[in-house]
Coordinates of C-alpha atoms and ligand atoms in Angstrom, one line a residue:
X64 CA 12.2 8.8 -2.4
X65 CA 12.4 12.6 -3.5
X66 CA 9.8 13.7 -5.4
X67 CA 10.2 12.9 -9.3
X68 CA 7.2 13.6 -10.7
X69 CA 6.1 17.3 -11.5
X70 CA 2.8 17.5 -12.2
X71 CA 0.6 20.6 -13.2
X72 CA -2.4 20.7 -14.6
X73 CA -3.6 23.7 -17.5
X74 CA -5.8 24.3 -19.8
X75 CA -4.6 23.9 -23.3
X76 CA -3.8 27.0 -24.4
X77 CA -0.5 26.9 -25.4
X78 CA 2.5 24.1 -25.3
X79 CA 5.8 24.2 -24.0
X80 CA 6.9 20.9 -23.0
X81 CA 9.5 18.5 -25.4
X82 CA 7.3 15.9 -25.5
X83 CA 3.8 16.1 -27.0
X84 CA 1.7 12.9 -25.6
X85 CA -2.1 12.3 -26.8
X86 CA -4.0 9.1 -26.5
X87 CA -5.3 7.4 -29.4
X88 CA -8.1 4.3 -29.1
X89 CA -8.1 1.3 -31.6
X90 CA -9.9 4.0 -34.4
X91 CA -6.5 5.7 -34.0
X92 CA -8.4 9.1 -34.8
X93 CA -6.8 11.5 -32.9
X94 CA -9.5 13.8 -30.4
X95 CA -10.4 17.0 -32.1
X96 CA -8.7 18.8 -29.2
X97 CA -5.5 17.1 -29.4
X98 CA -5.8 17.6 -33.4
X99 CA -5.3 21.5 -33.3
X100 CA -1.8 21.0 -31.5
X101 CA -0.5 17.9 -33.9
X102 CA -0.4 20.4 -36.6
X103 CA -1.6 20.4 -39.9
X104 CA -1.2 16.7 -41.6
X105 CA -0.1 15.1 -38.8
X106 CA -3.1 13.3 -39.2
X107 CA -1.3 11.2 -41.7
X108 CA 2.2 11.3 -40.7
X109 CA 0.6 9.5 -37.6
X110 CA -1.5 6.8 -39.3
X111 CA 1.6 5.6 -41.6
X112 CA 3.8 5.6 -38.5
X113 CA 1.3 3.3 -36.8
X114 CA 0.8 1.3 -39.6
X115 CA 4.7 0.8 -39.8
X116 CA 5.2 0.3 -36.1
X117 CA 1.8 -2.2 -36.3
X118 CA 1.0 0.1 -33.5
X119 CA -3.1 -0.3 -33.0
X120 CA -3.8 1.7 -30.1
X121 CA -4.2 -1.6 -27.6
X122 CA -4.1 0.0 -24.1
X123 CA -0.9 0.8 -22.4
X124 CA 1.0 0.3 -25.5
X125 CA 2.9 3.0 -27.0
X126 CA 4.8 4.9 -30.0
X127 CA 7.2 7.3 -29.4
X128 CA 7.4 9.3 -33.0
X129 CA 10.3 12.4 -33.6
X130 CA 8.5 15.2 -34.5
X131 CA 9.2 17.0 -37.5
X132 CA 11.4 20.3 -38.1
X133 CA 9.1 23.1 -36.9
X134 CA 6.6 21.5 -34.8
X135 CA 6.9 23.3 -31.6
X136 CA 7.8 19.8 -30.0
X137 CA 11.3 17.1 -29.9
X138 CA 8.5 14.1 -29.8
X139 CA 5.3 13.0 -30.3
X140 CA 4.1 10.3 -27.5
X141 CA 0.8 8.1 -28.5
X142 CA -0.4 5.8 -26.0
X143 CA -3.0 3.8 -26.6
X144 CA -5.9 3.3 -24.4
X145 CA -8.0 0.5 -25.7
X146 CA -11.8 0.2 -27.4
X147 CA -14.1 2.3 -25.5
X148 CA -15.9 -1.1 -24.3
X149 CA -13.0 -2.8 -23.2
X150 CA -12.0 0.2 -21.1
X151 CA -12.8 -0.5 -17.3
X152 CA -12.5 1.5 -14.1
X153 CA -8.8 0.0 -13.1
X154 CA -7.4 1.1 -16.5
X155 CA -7.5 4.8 -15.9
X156 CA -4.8 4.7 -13.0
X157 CA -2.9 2.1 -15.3
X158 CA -3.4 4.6 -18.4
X159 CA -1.3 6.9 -15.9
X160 CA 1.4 4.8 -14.9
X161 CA 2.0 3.6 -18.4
X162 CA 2.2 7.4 -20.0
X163 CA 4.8 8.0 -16.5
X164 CA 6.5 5.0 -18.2
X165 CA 7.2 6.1 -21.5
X166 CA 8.6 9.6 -20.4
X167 CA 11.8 9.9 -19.2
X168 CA 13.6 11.7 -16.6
X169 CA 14.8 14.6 -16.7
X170 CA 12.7 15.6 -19.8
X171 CA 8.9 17.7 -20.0
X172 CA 5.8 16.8 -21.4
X173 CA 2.2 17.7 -22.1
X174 CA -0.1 15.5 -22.1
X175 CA -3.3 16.3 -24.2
X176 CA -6.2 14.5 -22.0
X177 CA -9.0 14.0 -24.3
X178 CA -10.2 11.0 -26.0
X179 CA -12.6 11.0 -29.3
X180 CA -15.4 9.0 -28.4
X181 CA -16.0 10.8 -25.1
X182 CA -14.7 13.2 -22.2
X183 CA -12.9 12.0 -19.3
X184 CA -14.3 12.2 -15.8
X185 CA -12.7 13.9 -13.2
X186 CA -12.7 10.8 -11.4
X187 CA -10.6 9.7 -14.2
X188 CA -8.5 12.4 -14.6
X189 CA -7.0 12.2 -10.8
X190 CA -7.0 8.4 -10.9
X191 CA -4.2 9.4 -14.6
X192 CA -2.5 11.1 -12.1
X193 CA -2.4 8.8 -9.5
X194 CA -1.0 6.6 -12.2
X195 CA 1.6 8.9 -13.1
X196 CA 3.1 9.4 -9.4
X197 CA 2.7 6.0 -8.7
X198 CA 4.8 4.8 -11.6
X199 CA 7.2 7.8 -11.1
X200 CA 8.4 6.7 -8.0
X201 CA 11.7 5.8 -7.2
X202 CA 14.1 4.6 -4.1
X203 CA 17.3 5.1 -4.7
X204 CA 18.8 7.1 -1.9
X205 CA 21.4 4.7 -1.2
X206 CA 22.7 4.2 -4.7
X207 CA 26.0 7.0 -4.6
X208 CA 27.3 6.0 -7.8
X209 CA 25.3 4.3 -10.5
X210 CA 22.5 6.9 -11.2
X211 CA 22.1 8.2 -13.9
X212 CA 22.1 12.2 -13.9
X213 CA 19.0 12.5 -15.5
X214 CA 17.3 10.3 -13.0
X215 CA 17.9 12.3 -10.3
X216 CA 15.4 15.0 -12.1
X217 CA 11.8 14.7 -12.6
X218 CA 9.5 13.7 -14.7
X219 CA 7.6 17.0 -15.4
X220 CA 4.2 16.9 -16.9
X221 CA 1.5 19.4 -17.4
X222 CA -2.0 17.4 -17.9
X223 CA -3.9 19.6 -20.4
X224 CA -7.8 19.6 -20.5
X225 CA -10.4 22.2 -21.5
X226 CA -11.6 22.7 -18.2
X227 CA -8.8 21.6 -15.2
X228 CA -11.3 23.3 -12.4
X229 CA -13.6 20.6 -13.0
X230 CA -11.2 17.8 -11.4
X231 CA -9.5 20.1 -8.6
X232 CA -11.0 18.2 -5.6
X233 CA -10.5 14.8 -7.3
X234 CA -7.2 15.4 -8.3
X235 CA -6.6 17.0 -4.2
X236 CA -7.7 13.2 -2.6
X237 CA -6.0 11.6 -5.7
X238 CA -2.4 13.5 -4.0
X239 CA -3.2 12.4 -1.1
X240 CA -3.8 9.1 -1.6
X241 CA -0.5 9.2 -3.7
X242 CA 1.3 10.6 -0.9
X243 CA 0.1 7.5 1.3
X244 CA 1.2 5.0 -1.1
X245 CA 4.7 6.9 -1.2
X246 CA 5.2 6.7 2.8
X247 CA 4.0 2.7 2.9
X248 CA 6.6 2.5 -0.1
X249 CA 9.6 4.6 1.8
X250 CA 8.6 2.5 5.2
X251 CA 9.2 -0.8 3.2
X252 CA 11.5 0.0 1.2
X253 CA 14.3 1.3 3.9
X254 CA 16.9 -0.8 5.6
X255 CA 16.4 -2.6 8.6
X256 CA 19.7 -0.9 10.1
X257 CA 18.0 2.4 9.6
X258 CA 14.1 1.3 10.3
X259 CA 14.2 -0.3 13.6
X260 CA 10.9 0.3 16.2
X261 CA 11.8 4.0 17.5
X262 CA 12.6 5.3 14.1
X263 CA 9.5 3.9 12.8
X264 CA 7.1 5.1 15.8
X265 CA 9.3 8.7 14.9
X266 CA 8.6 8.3 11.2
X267 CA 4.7 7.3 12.3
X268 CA 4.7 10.5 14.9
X269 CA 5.6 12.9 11.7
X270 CA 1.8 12.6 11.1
X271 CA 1.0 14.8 13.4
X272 CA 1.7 18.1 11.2
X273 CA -1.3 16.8 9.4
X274 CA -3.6 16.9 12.9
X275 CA -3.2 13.0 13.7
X276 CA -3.2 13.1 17.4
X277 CA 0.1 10.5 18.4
X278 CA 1.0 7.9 21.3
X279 CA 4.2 6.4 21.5
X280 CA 3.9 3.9 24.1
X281 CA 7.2 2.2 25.3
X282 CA 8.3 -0.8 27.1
X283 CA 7.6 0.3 30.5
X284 CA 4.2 1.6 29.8
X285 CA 3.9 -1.5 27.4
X286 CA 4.7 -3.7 30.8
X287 CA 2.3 -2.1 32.5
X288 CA -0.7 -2.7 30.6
X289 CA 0.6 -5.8 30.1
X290 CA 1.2 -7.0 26.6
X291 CA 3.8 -9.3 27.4
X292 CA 3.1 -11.4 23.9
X293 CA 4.3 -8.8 22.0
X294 CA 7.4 -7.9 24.8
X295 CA 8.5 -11.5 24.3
X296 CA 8.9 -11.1 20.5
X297 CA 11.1 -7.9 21.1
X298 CA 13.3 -9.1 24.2
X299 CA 15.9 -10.2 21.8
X300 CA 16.5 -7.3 20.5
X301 CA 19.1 -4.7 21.3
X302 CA 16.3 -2.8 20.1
X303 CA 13.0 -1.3 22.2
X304 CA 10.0 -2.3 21.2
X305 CA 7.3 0.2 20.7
X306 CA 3.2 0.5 19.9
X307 CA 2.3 3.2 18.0
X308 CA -1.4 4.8 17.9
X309 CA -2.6 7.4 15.3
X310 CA -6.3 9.2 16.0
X311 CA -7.5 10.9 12.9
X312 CA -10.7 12.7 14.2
X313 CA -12.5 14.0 10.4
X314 CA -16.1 12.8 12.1
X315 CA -17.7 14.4 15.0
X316 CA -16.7 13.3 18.7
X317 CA -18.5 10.6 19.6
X318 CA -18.8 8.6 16.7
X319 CA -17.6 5.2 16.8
X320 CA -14.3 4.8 14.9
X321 CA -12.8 2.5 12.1
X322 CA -9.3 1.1 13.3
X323 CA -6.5 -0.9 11.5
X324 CA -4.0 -2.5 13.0
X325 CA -0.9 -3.3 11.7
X326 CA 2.5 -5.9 12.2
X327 CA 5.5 -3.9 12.3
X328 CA 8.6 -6.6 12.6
X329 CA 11.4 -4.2 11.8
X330 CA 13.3 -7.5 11.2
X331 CA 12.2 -11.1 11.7
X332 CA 15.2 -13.3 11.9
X333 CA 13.3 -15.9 12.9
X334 CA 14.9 -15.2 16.8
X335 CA 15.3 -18.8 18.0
X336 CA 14.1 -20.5 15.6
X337 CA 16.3 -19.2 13.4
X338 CA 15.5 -18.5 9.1
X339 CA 17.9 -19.6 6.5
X340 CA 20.1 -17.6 5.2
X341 CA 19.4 -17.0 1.8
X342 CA 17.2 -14.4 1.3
X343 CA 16.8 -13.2 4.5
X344 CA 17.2 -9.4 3.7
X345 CA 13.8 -9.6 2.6
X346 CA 12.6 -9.8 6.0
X347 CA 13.2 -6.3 6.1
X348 CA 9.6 -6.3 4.6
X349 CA 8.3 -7.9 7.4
X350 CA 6.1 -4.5 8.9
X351 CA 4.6 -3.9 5.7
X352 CA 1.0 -4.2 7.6
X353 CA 2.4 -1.2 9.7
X354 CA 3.7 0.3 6.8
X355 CA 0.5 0.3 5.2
X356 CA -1.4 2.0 8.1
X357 CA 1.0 5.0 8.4
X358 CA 0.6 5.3 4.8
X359 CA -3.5 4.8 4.9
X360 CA -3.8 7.7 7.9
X361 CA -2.1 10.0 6.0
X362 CA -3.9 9.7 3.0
X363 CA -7.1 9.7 5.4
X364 CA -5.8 13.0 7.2
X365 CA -4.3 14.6 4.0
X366 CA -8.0 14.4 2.2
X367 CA -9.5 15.5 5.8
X368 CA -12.0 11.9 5.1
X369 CA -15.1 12.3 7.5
X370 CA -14.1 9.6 9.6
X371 CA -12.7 8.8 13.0
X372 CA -9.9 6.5 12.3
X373 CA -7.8 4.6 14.4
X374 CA -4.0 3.3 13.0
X375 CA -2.1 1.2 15.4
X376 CA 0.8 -0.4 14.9
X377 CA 3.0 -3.4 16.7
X378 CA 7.0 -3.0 16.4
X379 CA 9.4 -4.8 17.2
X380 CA 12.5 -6.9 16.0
X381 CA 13.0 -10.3 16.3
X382 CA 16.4 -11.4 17.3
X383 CA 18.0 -14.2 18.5
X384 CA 20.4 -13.4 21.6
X385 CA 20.7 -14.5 25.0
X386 CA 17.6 -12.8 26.1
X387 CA 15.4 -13.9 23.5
X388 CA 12.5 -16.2 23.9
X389 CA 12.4 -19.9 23.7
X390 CA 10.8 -22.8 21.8
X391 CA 8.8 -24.0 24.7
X392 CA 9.0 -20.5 26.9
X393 CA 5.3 -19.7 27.8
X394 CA 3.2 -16.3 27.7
X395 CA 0.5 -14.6 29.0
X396 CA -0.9 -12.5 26.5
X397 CA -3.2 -9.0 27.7
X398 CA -6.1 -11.3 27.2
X399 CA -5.0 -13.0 29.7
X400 CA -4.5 -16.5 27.8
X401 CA -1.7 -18.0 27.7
X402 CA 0.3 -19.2 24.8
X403 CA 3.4 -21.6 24.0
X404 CA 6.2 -21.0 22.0
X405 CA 6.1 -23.6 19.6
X406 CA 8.4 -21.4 17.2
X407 CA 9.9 -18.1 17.5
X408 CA 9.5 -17.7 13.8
X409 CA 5.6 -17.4 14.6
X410 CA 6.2 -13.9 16.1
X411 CA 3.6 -11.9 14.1
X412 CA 0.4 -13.2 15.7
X413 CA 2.3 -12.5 19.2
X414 CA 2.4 -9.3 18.4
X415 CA -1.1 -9.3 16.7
X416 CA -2.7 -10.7 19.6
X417 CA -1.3 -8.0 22.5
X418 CA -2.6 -5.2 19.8
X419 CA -6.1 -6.4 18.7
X420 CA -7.0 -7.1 22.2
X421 CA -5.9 -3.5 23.0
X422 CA -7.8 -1.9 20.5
X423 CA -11.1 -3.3 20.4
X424 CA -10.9 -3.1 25.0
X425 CA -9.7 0.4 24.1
X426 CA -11.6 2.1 21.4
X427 CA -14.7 -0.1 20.8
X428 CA -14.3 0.1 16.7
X429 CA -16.8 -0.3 14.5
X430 CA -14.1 -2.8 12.9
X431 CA -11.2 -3.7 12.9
X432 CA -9.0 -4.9 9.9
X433 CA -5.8 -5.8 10.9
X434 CA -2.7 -6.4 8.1
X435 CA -0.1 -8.7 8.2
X436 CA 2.9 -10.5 6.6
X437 CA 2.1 -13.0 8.4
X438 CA 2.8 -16.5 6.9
X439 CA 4.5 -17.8 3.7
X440 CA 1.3 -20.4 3.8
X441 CA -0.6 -17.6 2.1
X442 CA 2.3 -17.2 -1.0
X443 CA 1.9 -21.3 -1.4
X444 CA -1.8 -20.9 -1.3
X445 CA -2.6 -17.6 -3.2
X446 CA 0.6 -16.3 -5.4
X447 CA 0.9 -13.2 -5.3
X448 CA -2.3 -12.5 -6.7
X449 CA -4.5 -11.5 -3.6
X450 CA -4.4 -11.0 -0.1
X451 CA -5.6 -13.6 2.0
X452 CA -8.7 -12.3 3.7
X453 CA -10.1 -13.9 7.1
X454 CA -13.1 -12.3 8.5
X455 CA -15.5 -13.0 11.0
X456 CA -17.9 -10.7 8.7
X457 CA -19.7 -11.3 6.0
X458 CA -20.5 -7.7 5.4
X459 CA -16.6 -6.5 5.9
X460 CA -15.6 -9.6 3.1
X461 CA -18.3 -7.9 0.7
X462 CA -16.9 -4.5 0.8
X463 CA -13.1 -5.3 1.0
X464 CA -13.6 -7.5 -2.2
X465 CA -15.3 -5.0 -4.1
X466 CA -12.7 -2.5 -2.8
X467 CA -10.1 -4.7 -4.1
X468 CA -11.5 -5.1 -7.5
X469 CA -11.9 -1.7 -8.0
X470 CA -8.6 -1.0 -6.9
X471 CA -6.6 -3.9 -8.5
X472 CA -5.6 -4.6 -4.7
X473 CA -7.6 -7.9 -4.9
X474 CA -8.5 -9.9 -1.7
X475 CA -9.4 -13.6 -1.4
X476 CA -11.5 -15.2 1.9
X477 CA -10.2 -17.9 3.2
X478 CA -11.7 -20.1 5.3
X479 CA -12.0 -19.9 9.7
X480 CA -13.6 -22.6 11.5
X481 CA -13.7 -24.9 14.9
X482 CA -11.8 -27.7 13.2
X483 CA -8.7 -25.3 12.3
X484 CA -9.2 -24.1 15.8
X485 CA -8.8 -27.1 17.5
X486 CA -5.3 -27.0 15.3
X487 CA -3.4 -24.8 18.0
X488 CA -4.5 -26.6 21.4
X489 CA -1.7 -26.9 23.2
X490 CA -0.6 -29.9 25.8
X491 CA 0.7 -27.0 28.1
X492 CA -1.1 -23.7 28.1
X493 CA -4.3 -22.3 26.2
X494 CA -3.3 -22.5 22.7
X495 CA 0.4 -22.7 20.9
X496 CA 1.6 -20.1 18.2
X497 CA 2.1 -22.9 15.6
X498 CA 0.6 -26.0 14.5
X499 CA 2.8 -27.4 11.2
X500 CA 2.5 -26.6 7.8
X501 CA -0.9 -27.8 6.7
X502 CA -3.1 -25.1 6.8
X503 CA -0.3 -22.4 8.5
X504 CA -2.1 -19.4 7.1
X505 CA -5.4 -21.2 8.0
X506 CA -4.2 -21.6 11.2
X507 CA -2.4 -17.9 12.3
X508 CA -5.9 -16.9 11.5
X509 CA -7.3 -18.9 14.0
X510 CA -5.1 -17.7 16.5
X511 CA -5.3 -14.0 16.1
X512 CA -9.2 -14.8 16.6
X513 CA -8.9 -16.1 19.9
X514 CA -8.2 -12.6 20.6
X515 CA -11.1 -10.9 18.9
X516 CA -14.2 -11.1 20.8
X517 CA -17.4 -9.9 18.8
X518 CA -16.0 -7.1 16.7
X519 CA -16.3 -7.1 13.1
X520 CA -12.8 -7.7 12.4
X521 CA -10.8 -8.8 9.5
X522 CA -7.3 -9.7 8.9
X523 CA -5.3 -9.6 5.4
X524 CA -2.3 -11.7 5.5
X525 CA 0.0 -10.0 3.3
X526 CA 2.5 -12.1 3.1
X527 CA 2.9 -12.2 -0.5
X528 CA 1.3 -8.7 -1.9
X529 CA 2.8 -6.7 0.8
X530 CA 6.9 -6.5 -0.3
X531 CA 8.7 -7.8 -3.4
X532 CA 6.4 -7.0 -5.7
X533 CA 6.2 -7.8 -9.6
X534 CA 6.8 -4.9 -12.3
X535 CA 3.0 -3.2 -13.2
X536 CA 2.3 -0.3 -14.8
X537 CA 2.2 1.6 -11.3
X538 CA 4.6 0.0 -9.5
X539 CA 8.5 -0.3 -10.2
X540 CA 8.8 -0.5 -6.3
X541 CA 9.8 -3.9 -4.2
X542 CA 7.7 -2.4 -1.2
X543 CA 4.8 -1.5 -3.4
X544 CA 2.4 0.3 -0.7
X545 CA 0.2 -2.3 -1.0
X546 CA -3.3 -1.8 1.1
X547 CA -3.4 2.0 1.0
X548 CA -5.7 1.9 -1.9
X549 CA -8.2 -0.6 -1.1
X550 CA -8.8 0.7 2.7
X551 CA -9.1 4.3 1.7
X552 CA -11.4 2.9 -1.0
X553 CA -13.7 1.0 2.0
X554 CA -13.9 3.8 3.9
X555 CA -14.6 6.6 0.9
X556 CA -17.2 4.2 0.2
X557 CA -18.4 3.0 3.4
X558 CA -17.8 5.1 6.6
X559 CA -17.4 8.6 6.0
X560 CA -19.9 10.9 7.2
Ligands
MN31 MN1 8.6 -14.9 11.5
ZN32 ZN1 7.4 -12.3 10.7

């Protein structure tokens, strides 16, 4: 959680770290800049080490070399980045977290930035050190005894290019973004003891210092307006439920806003309808949507994006005793429909419901994308490969999937439709909050949709990308951030000013 990367960037006048690092393509010729610092026959030294080691330069790979007696370095560090017509825009972040990979805590390297065949973008550039802060990342405050000494210091690098004005403003919305990742992480990451809805409104409110305006609304004012789904979900709980709202104003007054919404379930025991045991810790996980929209209006504020955002985020915890809600209890959600508790497990789109009414009533959004760990349907269905996307825009699938591909934080639409619809009448009230297995992602859909009236909107069921994530070259994380990326990419692209 502490910071443990230390980046600078310089230009490459002189050297100082222990550990040399260059990157060599599939000719294995080193760049003419990185050349000068290798030292005179290195050249060679370098090719029979690779030759031995059968290293080729494939991307990501690396080989770690000790330097000779005298060379102003402890190691040389080659990683390899591929053919130049293999090399797409995803690798450049991955070409990061892999070089954050091979250093080691604790120890200082330079890192030569220049390839042969042709000079790096600044785009490029930050999205290498975006890599590297990603990878760097570690959660470990808990951990009193088995860390290592050396991992409680950083990794520091200096990034050397020719010319490190040329990427300032890139690498500046490259921190940021970083910085939003790193919060969504934290959020995800923390214990369920520690995160419950107050701490994670607090934690949400702490964007402020960056000029993102705050409500905290709490149960009595939540009463009053009247999202009683959402209460029901919470009554459980020892623990207050809250809604949390962030304004980012980049744009001018006036212009129509972007919102995301997001389901913060502290902890999701089930309530009633109570989980199994085993594994149930990762239901910590289960506001990872939330997560992800703290984490997405910093990055938004932190880079000042030209936008008008709004970030607004359900919490609660769902417990089961003697107060809390029954199979069968039934609700009248602020829409004013009512809905029967099939299954307390179902408690996501509850809270979905109460806060997508809200905000489309409240702020008129030019869309709204709302995320969610919402069902393990969307794990059977999809891996944890993409997001499940379900949109009632064609326009918002077409840039979220491009955003995902270019982000590696791929999406994949799923179907909506009257027949699924049908699938949560209920025999006692306007529609139930669960209708069996077949189709249960399909379905959850359908339901938050009966409270979205003509706004673009889209929902990401994040179910499976969202927490307990697989080893990648950026991520060593189990919350991993996941959705920061890809919405800050829709709006850079899309709806700044
Ligand atoms: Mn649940
Ligand atoms: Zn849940």
């Amino acid at each position: 959680m502490s910071q443990r990367l230390k980046l600078e960037i310089k230009a490459l006048q002189a050297i100082g770290g222990q550990d040399l690092v260059i990157l060599l393509s599939d000719t294995l010729a080193p760049a003419a800049l990185a050349q000068e610092w290798l030292g005179r026959g290195a050249g060679d030294w370098l090719a029979r080490a690779a030759a031995v080691e059968r290293f080729k330069g494939k991307a990501f790979s690396g080989l770690t070399l000790l330097a000779p007696e005298g060379a102003g370095y402890e190691r040389l560090i080659a990683i390899g980045v591929g053919p130049e017509a293999e090399r797409g825009e995803l690798d450049f972040v991955k070409l990061g977290g892999a070089i954050a990979g091979k250093l080691g805590h604790g120890r200082s390297a330079d890192v030569i930035l220049a390839l042969p065949e042709v000079a790096l973008e600044a785009g490029q550039i930050a999205d290498i050190a975006l890599g590297l802060r990603l990878r760097a990342y570690v959660f470990d405050q808990y951990k009193t005894k088995s860390r290592k000494p050396e991992e409680a210091e950083p990794i520091a690098v200096t990034l050397r290019l020719p010319d490190p004005a040329v990427a300032k403003k890139a690498l500046k919305a490259a921190d940021a973004v970083a910085a939003g990742v790193e919060i969504a992480r934290n959020l995800v990451n923390e214990p369920p003891n520690v995160l419950h809805p107050e701490e994670f409104a607090d934690r949400a409110a702490k964007l402020a210092k960056l000029g993102v305006e705050i409500e905290i609304l709490d149960e009595k004012q939540l009463k009053k307006i009247g999202m009683r789904a959402l209460l029901g979900v919470g009554q459980g709980s020892r623990r207050e439920s809250r809604v949390a709202i962030m304004h980012w104003n980049g744009a001018k007054s006036g212009v129509q806003p972007v919102a995301f919404v997001g389901k913060g379930v502290t902890f999701d025991t089930g309530g009633i309808s109570l989980k199994p045991g085993a594994g149930m810790e990762d239901m910590k996980g289960d506001m990872a949507g939330a997560a992800c929209v703290v984490g997405l209006m910093h990055a938004l504020a932190a880079r000042k994006a030209k936008v008008n955002a709004i970030g607004i985020i359900g919490l609660v915890e769902n417990m089961p005793d003697g107060n809390a809600q029954r199979p069968g209890d039934i609700v009248t959600s602020l829409s004013g429909q009512t809905i029967e508790i099939i299954n307390t497990d179902a408690e996501g789109r509850l809270v979905l419901a109460d806060v997508l009414w809200y905000t489309q009533e409240r702020f008129k959004p030019r869309f709204m994308i709302n995320l969610a760990t919402l069902t393990g349907a969307i794990l059977v269905a999809l891996a944890q490969e993409h997001a499940g996307l379900f949109t009632n825009s064609d326009e918002l699938s077409d840039r979220l999937s491009a955003a995902g591909k270019a982000t590696g934080e791929t999406v994949w639409r799923m179907p909506l439709g009257k027949a699924y619809d049908k699938m949560i009448d209920s025999k006692f009230a306007d529609m139930k909050n669960a209708a069996g297995r077949h189709g249960g992602s399909i379905t959850a859909a359908q339901f938050l949709q009966r409270h979205v009236n003509d706004t673009p909107w889209a929902h990401l069921d994040i179910a499976g990308t969202g927490m307990g994530a697989k080893d990648s070259e950026i991520n060593r994380s189990w919350g991993p951030g996941w959705g920061v990326r890809l919405l800050d990419r829709l709006v850079a692209e899309h709806y700044e000013a």
